[in-house]
PDB file of C-alpha atoms and ligand atoms in Angstrom:
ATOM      1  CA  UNK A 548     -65.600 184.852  35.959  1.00 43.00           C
ATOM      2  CA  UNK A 549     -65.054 183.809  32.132  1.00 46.00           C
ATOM      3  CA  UNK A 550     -66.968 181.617  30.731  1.00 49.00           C
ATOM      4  CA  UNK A 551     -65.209 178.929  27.785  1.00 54.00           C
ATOM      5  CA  UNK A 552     -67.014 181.422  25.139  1.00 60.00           C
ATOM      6  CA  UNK A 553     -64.682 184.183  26.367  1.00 75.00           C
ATOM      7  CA  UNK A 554     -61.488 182.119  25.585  1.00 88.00           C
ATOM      8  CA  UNK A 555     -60.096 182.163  22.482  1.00 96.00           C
ATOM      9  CA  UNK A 556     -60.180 179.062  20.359  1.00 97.00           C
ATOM     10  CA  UNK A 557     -55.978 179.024  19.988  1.00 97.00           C
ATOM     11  CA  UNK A 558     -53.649 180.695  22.279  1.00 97.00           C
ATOM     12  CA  UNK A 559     -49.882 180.593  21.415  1.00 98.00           C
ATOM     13  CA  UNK A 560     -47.673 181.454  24.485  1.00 97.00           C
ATOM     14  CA  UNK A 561     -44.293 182.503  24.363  1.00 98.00           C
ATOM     15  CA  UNK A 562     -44.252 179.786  22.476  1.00 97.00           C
ATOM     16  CA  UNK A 563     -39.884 179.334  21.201  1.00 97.00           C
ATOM     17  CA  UNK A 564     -38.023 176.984  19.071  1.00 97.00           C
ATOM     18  CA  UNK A 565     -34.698 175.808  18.706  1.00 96.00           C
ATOM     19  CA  UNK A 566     -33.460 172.810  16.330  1.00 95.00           C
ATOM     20  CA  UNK A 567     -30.126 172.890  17.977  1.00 93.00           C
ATOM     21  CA  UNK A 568     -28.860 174.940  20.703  1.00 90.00           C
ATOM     22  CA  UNK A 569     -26.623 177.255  18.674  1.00 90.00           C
ATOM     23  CA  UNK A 570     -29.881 178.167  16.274  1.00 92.00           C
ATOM     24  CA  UNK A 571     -32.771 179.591  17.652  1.00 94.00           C
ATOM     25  CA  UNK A 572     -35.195 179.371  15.228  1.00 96.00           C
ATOM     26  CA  UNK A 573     -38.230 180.784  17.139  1.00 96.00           C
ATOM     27  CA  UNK A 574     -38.261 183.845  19.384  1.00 94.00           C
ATOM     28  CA  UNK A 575     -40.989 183.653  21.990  1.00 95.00           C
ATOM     29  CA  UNK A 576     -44.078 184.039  19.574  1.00 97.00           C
ATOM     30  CA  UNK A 577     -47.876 184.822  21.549  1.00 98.00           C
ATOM     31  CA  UNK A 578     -50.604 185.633  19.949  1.00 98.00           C
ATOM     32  CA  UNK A 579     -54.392 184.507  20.310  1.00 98.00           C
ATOM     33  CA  UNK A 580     -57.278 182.793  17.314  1.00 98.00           C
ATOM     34  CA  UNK A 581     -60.749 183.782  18.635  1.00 97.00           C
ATOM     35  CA  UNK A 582     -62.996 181.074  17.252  1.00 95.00           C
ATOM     36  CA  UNK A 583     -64.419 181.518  13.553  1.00 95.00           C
ATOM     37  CA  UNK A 584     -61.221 184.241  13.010  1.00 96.00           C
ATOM     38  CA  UNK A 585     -59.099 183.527   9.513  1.00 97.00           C
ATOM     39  CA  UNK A 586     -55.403 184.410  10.444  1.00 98.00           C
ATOM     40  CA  UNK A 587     -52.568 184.469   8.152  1.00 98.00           C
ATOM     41  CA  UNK A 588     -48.806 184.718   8.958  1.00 98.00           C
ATOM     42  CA  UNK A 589     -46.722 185.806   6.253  1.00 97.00           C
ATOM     43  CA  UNK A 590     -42.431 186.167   6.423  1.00 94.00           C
ATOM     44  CA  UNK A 591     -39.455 185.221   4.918  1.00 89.00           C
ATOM     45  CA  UNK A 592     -38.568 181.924   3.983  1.00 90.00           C
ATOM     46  CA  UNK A 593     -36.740 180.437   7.022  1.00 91.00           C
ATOM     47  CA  UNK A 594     -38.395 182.753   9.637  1.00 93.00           C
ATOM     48  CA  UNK A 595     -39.755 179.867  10.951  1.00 95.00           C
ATOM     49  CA  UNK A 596     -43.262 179.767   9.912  1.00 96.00           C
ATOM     50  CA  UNK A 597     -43.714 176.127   9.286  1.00 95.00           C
ATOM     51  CA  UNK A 598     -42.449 175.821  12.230  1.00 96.00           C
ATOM     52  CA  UNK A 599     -44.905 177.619  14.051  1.00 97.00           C
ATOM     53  CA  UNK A 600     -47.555 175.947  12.301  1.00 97.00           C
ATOM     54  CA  UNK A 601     -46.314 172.589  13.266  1.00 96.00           C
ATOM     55  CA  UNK A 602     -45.609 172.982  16.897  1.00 97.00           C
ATOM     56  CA  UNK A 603     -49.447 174.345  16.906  1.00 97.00           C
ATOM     57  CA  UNK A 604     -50.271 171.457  15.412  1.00 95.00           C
ATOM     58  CA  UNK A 605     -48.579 169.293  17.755  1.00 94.00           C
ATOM     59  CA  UNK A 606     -45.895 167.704  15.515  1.00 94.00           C
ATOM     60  CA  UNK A 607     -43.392 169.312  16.454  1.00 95.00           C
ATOM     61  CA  UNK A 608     -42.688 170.024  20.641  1.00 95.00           C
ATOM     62  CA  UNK A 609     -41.670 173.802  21.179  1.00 95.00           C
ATOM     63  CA  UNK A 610     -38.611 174.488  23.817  1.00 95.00           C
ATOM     64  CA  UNK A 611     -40.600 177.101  25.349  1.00 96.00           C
ATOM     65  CA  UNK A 612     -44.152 178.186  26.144  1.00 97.00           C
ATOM     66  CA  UNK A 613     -47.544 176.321  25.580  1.00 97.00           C
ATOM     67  CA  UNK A 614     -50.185 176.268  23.013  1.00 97.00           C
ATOM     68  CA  UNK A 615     -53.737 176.471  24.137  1.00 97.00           C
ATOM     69  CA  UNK A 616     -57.109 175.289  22.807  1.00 96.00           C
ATOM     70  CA  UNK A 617     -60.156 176.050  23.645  1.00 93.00           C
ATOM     71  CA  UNK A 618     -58.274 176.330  27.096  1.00 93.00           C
ATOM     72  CA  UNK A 619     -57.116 173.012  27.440  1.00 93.00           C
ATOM     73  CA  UNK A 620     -53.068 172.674  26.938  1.00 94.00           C
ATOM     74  CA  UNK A 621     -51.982 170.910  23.796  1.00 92.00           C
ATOM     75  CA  UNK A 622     -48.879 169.421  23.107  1.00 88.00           C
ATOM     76  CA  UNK A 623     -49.583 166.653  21.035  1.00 88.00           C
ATOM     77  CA  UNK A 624     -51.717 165.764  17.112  1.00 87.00           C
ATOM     78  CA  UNK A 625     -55.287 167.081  17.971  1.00 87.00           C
ATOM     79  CA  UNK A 626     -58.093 165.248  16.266  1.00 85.00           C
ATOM     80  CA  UNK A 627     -60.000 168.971  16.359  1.00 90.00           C
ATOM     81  CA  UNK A 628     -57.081 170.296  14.714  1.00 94.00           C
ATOM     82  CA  UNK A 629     -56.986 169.500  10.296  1.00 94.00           C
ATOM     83  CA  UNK A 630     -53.355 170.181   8.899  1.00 93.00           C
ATOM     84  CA  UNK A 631     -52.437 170.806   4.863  1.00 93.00           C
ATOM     85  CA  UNK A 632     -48.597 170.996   4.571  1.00 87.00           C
ATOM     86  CA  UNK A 633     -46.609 172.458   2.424  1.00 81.00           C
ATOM     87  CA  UNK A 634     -46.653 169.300  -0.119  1.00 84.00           C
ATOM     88  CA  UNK A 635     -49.624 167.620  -0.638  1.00 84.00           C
ATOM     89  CA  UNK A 636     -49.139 163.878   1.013  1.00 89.00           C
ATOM     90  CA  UNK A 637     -51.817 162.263  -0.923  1.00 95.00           C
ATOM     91  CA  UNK A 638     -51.664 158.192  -1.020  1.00 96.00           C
ATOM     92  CA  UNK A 639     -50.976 157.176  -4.752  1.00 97.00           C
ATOM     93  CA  UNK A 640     -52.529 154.002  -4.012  1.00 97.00           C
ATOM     94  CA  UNK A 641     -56.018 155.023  -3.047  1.00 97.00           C
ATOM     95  CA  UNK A 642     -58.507 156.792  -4.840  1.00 97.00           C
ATOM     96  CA  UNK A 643     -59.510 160.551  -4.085  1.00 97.00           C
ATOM     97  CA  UNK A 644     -62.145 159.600  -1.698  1.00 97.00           C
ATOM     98  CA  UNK A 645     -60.059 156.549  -0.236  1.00 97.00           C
ATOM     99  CA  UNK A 646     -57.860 159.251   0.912  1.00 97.00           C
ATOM    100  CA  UNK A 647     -60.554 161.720   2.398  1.00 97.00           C
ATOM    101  CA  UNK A 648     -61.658 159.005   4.481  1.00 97.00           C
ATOM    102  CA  UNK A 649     -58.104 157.673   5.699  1.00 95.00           C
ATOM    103  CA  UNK A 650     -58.474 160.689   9.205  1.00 92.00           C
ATOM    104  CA  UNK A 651     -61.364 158.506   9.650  1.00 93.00           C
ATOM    105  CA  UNK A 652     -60.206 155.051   8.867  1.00 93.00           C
ATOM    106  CA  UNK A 653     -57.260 155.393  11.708  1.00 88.00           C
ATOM    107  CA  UNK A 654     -60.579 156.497  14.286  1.00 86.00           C
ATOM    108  CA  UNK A 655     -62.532 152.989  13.403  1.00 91.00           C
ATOM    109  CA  UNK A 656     -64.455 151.188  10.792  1.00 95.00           C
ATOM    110  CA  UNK A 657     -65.975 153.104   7.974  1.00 95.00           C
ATOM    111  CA  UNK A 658     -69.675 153.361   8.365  1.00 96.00           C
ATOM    112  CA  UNK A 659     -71.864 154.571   5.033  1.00 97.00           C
ATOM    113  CA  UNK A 660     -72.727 157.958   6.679  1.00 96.00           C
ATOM    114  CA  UNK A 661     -68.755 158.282   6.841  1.00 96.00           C
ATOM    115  CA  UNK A 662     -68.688 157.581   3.084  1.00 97.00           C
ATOM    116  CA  UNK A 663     -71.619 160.241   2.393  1.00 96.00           C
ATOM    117  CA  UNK A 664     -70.020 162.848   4.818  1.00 94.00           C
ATOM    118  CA  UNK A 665     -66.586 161.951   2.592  1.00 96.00           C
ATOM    119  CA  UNK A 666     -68.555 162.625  -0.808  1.00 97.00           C
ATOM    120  CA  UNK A 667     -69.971 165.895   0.612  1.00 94.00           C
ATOM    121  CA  UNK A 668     -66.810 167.634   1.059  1.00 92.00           C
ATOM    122  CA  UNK A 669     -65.546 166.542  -2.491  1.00 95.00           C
ATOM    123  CA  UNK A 670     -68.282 167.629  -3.629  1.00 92.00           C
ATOM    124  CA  UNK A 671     -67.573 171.215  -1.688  1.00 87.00           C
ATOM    125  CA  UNK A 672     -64.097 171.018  -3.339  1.00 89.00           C
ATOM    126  CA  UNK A 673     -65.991 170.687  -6.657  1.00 90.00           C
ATOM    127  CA  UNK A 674     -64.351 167.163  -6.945  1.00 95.00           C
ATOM    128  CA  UNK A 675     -67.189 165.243  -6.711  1.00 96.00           C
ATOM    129  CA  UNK A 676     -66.640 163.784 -10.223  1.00 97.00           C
ATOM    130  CA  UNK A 677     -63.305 162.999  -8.968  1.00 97.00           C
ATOM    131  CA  UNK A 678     -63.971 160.679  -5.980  1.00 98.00           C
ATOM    132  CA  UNK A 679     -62.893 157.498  -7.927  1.00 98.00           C
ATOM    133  CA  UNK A 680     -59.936 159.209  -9.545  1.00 98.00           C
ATOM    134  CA  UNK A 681     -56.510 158.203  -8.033  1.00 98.00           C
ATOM    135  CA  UNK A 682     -54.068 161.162  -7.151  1.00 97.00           C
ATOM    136  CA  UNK A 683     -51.695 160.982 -10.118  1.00 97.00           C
ATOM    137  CA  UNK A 684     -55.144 161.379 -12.527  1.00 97.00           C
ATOM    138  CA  UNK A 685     -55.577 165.099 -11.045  1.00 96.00           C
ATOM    139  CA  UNK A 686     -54.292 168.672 -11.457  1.00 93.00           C
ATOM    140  CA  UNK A 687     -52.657 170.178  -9.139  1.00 90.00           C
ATOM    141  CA  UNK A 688     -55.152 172.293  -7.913  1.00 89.00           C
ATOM    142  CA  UNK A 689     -57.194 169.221  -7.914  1.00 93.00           C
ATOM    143  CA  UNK A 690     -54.745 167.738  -5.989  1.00 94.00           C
ATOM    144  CA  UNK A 691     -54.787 170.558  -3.385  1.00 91.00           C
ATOM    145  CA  UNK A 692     -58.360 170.431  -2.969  1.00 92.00           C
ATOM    146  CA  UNK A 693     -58.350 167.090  -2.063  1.00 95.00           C
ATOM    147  CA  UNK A 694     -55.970 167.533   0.744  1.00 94.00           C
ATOM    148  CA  UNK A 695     -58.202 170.374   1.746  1.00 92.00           C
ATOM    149  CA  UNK A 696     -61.073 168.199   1.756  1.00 93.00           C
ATOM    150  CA  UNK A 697     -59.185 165.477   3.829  1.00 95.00           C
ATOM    151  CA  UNK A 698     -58.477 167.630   6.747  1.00 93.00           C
ATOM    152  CA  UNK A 699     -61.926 168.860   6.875  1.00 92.00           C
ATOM    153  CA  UNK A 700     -63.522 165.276   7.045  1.00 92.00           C
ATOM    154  CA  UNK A 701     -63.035 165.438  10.939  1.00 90.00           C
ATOM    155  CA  UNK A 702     -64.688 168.401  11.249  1.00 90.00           C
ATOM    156  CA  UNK A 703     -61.659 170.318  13.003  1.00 94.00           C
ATOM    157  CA  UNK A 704     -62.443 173.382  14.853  1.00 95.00           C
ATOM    158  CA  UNK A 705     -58.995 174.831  13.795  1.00 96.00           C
ATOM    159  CA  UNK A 706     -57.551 174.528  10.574  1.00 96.00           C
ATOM    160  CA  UNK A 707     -53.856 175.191   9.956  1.00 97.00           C
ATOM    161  CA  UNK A 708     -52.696 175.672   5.821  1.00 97.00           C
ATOM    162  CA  UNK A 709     -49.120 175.987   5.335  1.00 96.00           C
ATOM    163  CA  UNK A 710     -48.758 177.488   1.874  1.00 94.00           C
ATOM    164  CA  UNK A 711     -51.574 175.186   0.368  1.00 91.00           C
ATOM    165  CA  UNK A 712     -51.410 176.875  -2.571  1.00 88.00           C
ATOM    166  CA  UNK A 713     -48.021 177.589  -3.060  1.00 84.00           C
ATOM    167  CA  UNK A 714     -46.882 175.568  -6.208  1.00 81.00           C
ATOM    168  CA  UNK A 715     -50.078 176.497  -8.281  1.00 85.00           C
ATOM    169  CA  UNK A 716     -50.006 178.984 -11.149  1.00 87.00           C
ATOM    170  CA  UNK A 717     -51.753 182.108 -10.520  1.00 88.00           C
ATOM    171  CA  UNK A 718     -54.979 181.695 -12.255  1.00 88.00           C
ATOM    172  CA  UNK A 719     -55.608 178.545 -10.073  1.00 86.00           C
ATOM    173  CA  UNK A 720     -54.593 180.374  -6.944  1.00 88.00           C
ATOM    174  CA  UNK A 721     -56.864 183.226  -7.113  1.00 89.00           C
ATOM    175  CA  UNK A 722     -59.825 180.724  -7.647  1.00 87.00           C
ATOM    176  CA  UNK A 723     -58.701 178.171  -4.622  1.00 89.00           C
ATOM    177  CA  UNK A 724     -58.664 181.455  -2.281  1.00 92.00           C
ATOM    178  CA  UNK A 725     -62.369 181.739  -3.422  1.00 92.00           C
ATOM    179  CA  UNK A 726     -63.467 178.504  -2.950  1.00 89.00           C
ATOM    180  CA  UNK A 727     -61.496 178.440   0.278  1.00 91.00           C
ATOM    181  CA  UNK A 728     -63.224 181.516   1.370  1.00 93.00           C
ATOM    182  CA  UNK A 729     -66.350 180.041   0.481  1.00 90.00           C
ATOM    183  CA  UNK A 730     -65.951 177.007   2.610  1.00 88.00           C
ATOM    184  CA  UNK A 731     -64.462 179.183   5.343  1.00 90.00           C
ATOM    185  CA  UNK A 732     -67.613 181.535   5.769  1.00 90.00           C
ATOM    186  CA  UNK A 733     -70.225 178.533   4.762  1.00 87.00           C
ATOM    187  CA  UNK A 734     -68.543 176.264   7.874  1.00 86.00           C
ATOM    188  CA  UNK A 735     -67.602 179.544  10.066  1.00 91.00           C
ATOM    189  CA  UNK A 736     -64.244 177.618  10.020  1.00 94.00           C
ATOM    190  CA  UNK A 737     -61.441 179.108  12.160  1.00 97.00           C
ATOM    191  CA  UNK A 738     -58.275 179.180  10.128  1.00 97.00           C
ATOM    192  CA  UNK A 739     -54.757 180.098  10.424  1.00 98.00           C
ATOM    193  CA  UNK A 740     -52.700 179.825   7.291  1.00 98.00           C
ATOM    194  CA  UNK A 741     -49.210 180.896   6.181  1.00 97.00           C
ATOM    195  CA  UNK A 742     -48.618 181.937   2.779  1.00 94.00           C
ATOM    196  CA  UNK A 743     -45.563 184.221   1.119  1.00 90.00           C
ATOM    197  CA  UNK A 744     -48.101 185.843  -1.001  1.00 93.00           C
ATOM    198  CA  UNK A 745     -48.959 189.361   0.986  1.00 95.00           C
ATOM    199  CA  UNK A 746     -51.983 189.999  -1.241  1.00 94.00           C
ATOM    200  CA  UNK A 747     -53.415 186.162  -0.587  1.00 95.00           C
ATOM    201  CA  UNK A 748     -53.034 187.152   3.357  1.00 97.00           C
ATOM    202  CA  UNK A 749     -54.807 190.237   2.874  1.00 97.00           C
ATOM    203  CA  UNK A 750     -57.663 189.045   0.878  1.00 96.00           C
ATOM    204  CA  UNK A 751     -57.723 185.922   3.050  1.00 96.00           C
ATOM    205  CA  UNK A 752     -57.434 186.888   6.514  1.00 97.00           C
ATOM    206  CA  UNK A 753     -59.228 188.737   9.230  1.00 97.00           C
ATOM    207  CA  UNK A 754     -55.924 189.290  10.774  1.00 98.00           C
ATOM    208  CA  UNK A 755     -52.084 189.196   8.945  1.00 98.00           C
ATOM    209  CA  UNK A 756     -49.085 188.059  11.500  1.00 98.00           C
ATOM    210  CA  UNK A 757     -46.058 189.399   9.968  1.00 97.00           C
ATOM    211  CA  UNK A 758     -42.674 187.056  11.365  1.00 96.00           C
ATOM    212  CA  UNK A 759     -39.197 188.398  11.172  1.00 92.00           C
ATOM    213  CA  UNK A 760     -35.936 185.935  10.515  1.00 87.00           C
ATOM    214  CA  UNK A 761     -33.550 184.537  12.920  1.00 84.00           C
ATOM    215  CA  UNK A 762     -35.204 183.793  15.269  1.00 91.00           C
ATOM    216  CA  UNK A 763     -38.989 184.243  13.922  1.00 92.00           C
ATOM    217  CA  UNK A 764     -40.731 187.035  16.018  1.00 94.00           C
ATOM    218  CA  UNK A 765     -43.738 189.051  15.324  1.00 96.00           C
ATOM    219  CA  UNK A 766     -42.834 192.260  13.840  1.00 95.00           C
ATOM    220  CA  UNK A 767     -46.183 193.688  13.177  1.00 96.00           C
ATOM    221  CA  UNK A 768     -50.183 192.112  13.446  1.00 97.00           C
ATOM    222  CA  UNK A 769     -51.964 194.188  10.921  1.00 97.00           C
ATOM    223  CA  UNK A 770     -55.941 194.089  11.002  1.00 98.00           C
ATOM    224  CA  UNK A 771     -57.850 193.385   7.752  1.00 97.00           C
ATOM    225  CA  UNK A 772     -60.564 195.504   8.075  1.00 95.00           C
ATOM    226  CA  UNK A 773     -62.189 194.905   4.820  1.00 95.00           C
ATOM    227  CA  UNK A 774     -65.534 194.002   4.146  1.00 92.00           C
ATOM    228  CA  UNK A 775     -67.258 190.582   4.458  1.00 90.00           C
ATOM    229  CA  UNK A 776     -68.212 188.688   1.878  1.00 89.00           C
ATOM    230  CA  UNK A 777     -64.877 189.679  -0.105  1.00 91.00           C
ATOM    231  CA  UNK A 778     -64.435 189.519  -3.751  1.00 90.00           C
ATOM    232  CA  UNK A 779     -61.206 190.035  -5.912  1.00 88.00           C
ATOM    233  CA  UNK A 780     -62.518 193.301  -6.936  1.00 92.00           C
ATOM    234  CA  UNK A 781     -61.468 194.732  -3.179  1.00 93.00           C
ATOM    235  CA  UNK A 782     -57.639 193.843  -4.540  1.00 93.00           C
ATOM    236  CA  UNK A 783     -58.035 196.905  -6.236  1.00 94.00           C
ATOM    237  CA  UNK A 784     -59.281 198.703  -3.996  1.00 96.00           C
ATOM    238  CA  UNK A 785     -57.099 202.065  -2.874  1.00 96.00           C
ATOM    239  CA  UNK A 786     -57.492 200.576   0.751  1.00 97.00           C
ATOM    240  CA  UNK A 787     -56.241 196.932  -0.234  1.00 97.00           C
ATOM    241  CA  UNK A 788     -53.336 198.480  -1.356  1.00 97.00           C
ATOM    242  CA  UNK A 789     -52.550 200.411   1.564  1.00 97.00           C
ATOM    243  CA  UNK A 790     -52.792 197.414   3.624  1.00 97.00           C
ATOM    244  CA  UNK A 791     -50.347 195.535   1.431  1.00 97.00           C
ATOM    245  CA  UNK A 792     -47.726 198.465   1.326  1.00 96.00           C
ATOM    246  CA  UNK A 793     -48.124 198.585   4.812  1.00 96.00           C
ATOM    247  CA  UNK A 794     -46.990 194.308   5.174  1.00 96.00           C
ATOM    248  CA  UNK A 795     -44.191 195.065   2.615  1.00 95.00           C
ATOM    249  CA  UNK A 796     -42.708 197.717   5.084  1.00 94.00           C
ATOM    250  CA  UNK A 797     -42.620 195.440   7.929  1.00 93.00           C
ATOM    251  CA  UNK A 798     -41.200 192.977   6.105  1.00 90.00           C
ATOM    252  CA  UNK A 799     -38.612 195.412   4.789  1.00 82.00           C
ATOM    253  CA  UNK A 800     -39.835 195.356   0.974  1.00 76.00           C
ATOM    254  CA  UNK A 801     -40.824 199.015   1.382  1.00 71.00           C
ATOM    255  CA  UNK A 802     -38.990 201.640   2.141  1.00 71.00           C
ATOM    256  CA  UNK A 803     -40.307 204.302   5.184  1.00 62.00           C
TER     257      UNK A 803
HETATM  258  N1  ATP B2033     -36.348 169.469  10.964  1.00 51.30           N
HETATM  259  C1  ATP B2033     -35.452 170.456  10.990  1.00 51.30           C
HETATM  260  N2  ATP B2033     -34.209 170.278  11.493  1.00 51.30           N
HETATM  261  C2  ATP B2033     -33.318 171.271  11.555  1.00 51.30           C
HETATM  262  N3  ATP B2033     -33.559 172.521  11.127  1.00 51.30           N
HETATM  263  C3  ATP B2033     -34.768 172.773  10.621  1.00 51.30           C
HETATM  264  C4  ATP B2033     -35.782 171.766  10.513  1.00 51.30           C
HETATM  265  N4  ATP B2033     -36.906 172.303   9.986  1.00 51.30           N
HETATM  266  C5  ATP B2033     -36.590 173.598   9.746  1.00 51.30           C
HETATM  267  N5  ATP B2033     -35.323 173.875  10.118  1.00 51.30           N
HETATM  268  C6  ATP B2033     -34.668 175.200  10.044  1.00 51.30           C
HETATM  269  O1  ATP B2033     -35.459 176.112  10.799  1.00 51.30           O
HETATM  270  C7  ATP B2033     -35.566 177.370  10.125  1.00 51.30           C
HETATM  271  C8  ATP B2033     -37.031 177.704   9.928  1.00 51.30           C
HETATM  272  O2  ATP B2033     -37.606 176.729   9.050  1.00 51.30           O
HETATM  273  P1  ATP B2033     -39.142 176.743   8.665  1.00 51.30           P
HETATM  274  O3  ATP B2033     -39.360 175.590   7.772  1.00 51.30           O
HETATM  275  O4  ATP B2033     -39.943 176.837   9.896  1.00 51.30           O
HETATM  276  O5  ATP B2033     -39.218 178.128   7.881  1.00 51.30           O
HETATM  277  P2  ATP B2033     -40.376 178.713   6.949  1.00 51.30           P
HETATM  278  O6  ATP B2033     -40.602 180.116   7.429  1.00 51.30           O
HETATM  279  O7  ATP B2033     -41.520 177.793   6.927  1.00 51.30           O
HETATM  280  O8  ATP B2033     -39.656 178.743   5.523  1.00 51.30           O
HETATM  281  P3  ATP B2033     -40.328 178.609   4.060  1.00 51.30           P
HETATM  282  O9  ATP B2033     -41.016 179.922   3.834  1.00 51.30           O
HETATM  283  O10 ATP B2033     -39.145 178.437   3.163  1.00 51.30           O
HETATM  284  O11 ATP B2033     -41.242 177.434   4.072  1.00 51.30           O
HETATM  285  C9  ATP B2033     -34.750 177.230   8.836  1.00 51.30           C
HETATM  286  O12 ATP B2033     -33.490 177.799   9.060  1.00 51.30           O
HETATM  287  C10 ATP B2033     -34.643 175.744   8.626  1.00 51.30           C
HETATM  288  O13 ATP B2033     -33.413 175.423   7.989  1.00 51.30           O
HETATM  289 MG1   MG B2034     -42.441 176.685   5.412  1.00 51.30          MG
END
C-alpha cells in the first residue's frame, strides 16, 4: 500500500492542449514533481510552455489528461499553488507590501501577524527597505522580487515561475537565480519553472524538461546531477558544460 509520502507532490498526465481544433498546441505531456524537487522546462518559444504552466496552475483547462497534487485531482486556481507570470502584474496603486498581502486580502481580513509574515518575505527578497515603495519606484529586478515574494505569502507547496527573470539584464539575473536558490533550499520549496536560458535551467534545477514545438512534447528529461549547495563557479565546470551541450542537442542547437 502507498502511503501520501510516496506520491509525488505534482503529477501531469497526458495532460494535451488545443486553442482551436485545427492547432494542437500540446501533445500529451506526463511527467511527475516529487515534493522539495526544482524542475525546469526549457523549449522554443511557442512550444507551449506557458501553457503547460498555466493549465498546472489551473488557469487554463487542458483538453486531455489530469493534473495531480499531492494526489488529489486539480483542475482549478489552487491556494497551495504560488504563480509568477511572464510579466510582473504588480498593482500600481498599492505599495510593495500592499501587494504581498493582496493573496491574503482575497482569503479575509488582514490580521498583524499577516502584516509581519508579509514583511518577512520582503525582507527575504532583500526589499525590506522597500515595503512602502509603490511599484513604479523600483527596478526591475526589484520589481521581480516582489512578485516572487507575493506568491510565497501563502506558503504554496508548489511554485510555478514562468520566465521570472526574463526581461532583466544579465548581471541581475545571475544574482535573482541566487537569491532564488537561496529561498528555494532555506523553505525546501518545490519549484517548477520555465526559462529559455539553458544555463539558468541547469544551474537551477534538479531536473531540466526539454519541450519540442507543434504540438509541445517532451523530447528529452535530463538529470542535474550537480552538487548541492550550487554556486556560479559549477557554470564552469567541464561537467556543467556537458550538461548544457547535451539540452542544446535536444533542442536542435547542437549538432550530433
Ligand atoms: N490564449 C491563446 N489563444 C490562442 N492561442 C494561444 C493562446 N495562448 C497561446 N497560444 C498559442 O499557443 C502556442 C503556445 O503558446 P505558449 O504561450 O504556451 O508558448 P511558450 O512556449 O510559452 O512561448 P514563449 O517562449 O514565447 O513564452 C503559440 O502558438 C501561441 O500562439
Ligand atoms: Mg511563455
Amino acid at each position: 500500500m502507498s502511503s501520501p509520502s510516496d506520491l509525488p507532490l505534482l503529477r501531469v498526465e497526458k495532460v494535451s492542449h488545443a486553442y482551436s481544433p485545427e492547432t494542437p498546441v500540446l501533445a500529451p505531456v506526463s511527467f511527475d514533481v516529487a515534493d522539495g524537487e526544482f524542475v525546469c522546462i526549457v523549449g522554443t518559444s511557442g512550444s507551449g510552455k506557458s501553457t503547460l504552466l498555466r493549465i498546472i496552475g489551473g488557469l487554463v483547462e487542458a483538453k486531455a489528461g489530469a493534473v495531480w497534487l499531492a494526489g488529489a485531482l486539480s483542475t482549478e486556481p489552487h491556494p497551495e499553488i504560488g504563480f509568477v507570470f511572464q510579466k510582473t502584474n504588480l498593482m500600481p496603486w498599492r505599495t510593495a507590501l500592499e501587494n504581498v498581502l493582496l493573496p491574503l486580502e482575497l482569503l479575509g481580513p488582514i490580521t498583524p501577524t499577516h502584516r509581519s509574515q508579509a514583511m518577512a518575505l520582503l525582507e527575504l527578497v532583500g526589499l525590506a527597505d522597500s515595503a512602502h515603495s509603490f511599484p513604479a519606484q523600483l527596478s526591475g529586478g526589484m520589481a521581480q522580487r516582489l512578485v516572487l515574494a507575493r506568491a510565497l505569502v501563502r506558503h504554496p507547496r508548489l511554485l510555478l515561475l514562468d520566465e521570472p527573470f526574463g526581461a532583466l539584464d544579465a548581471l541581475t539575473r545571475e544574482r535573482l537565480n541566487l537569491e532564488l536558490l537561496r529561498i528555494q533550499t532555506s523553505q525546501q520549496q518545490t519549484v517548477v519553472m520555465v526559462t529559455h536560458s539553458i544555463n539558468e535551467a541547469v544551474f537551477l534545477g534538479d531536473r531540466v524538461l526539454v519541450l519540442g514545438e507543434q504540438p509541445g512534447r517532451i523530447l528529452a528529461e535530463i538529470h542535474v546531477d550537480l552538487p548541492r549547495p550550487r554556486n556560479l563557479a559549477l557554470m564552469g565546470s567541464e561537467k556543467f558544460g556537458a550538461l548544457a551541450t547535451e539540452i542544446r542537442r535536444h533542442i536542435g542547437l547542437v549538432e550530433g
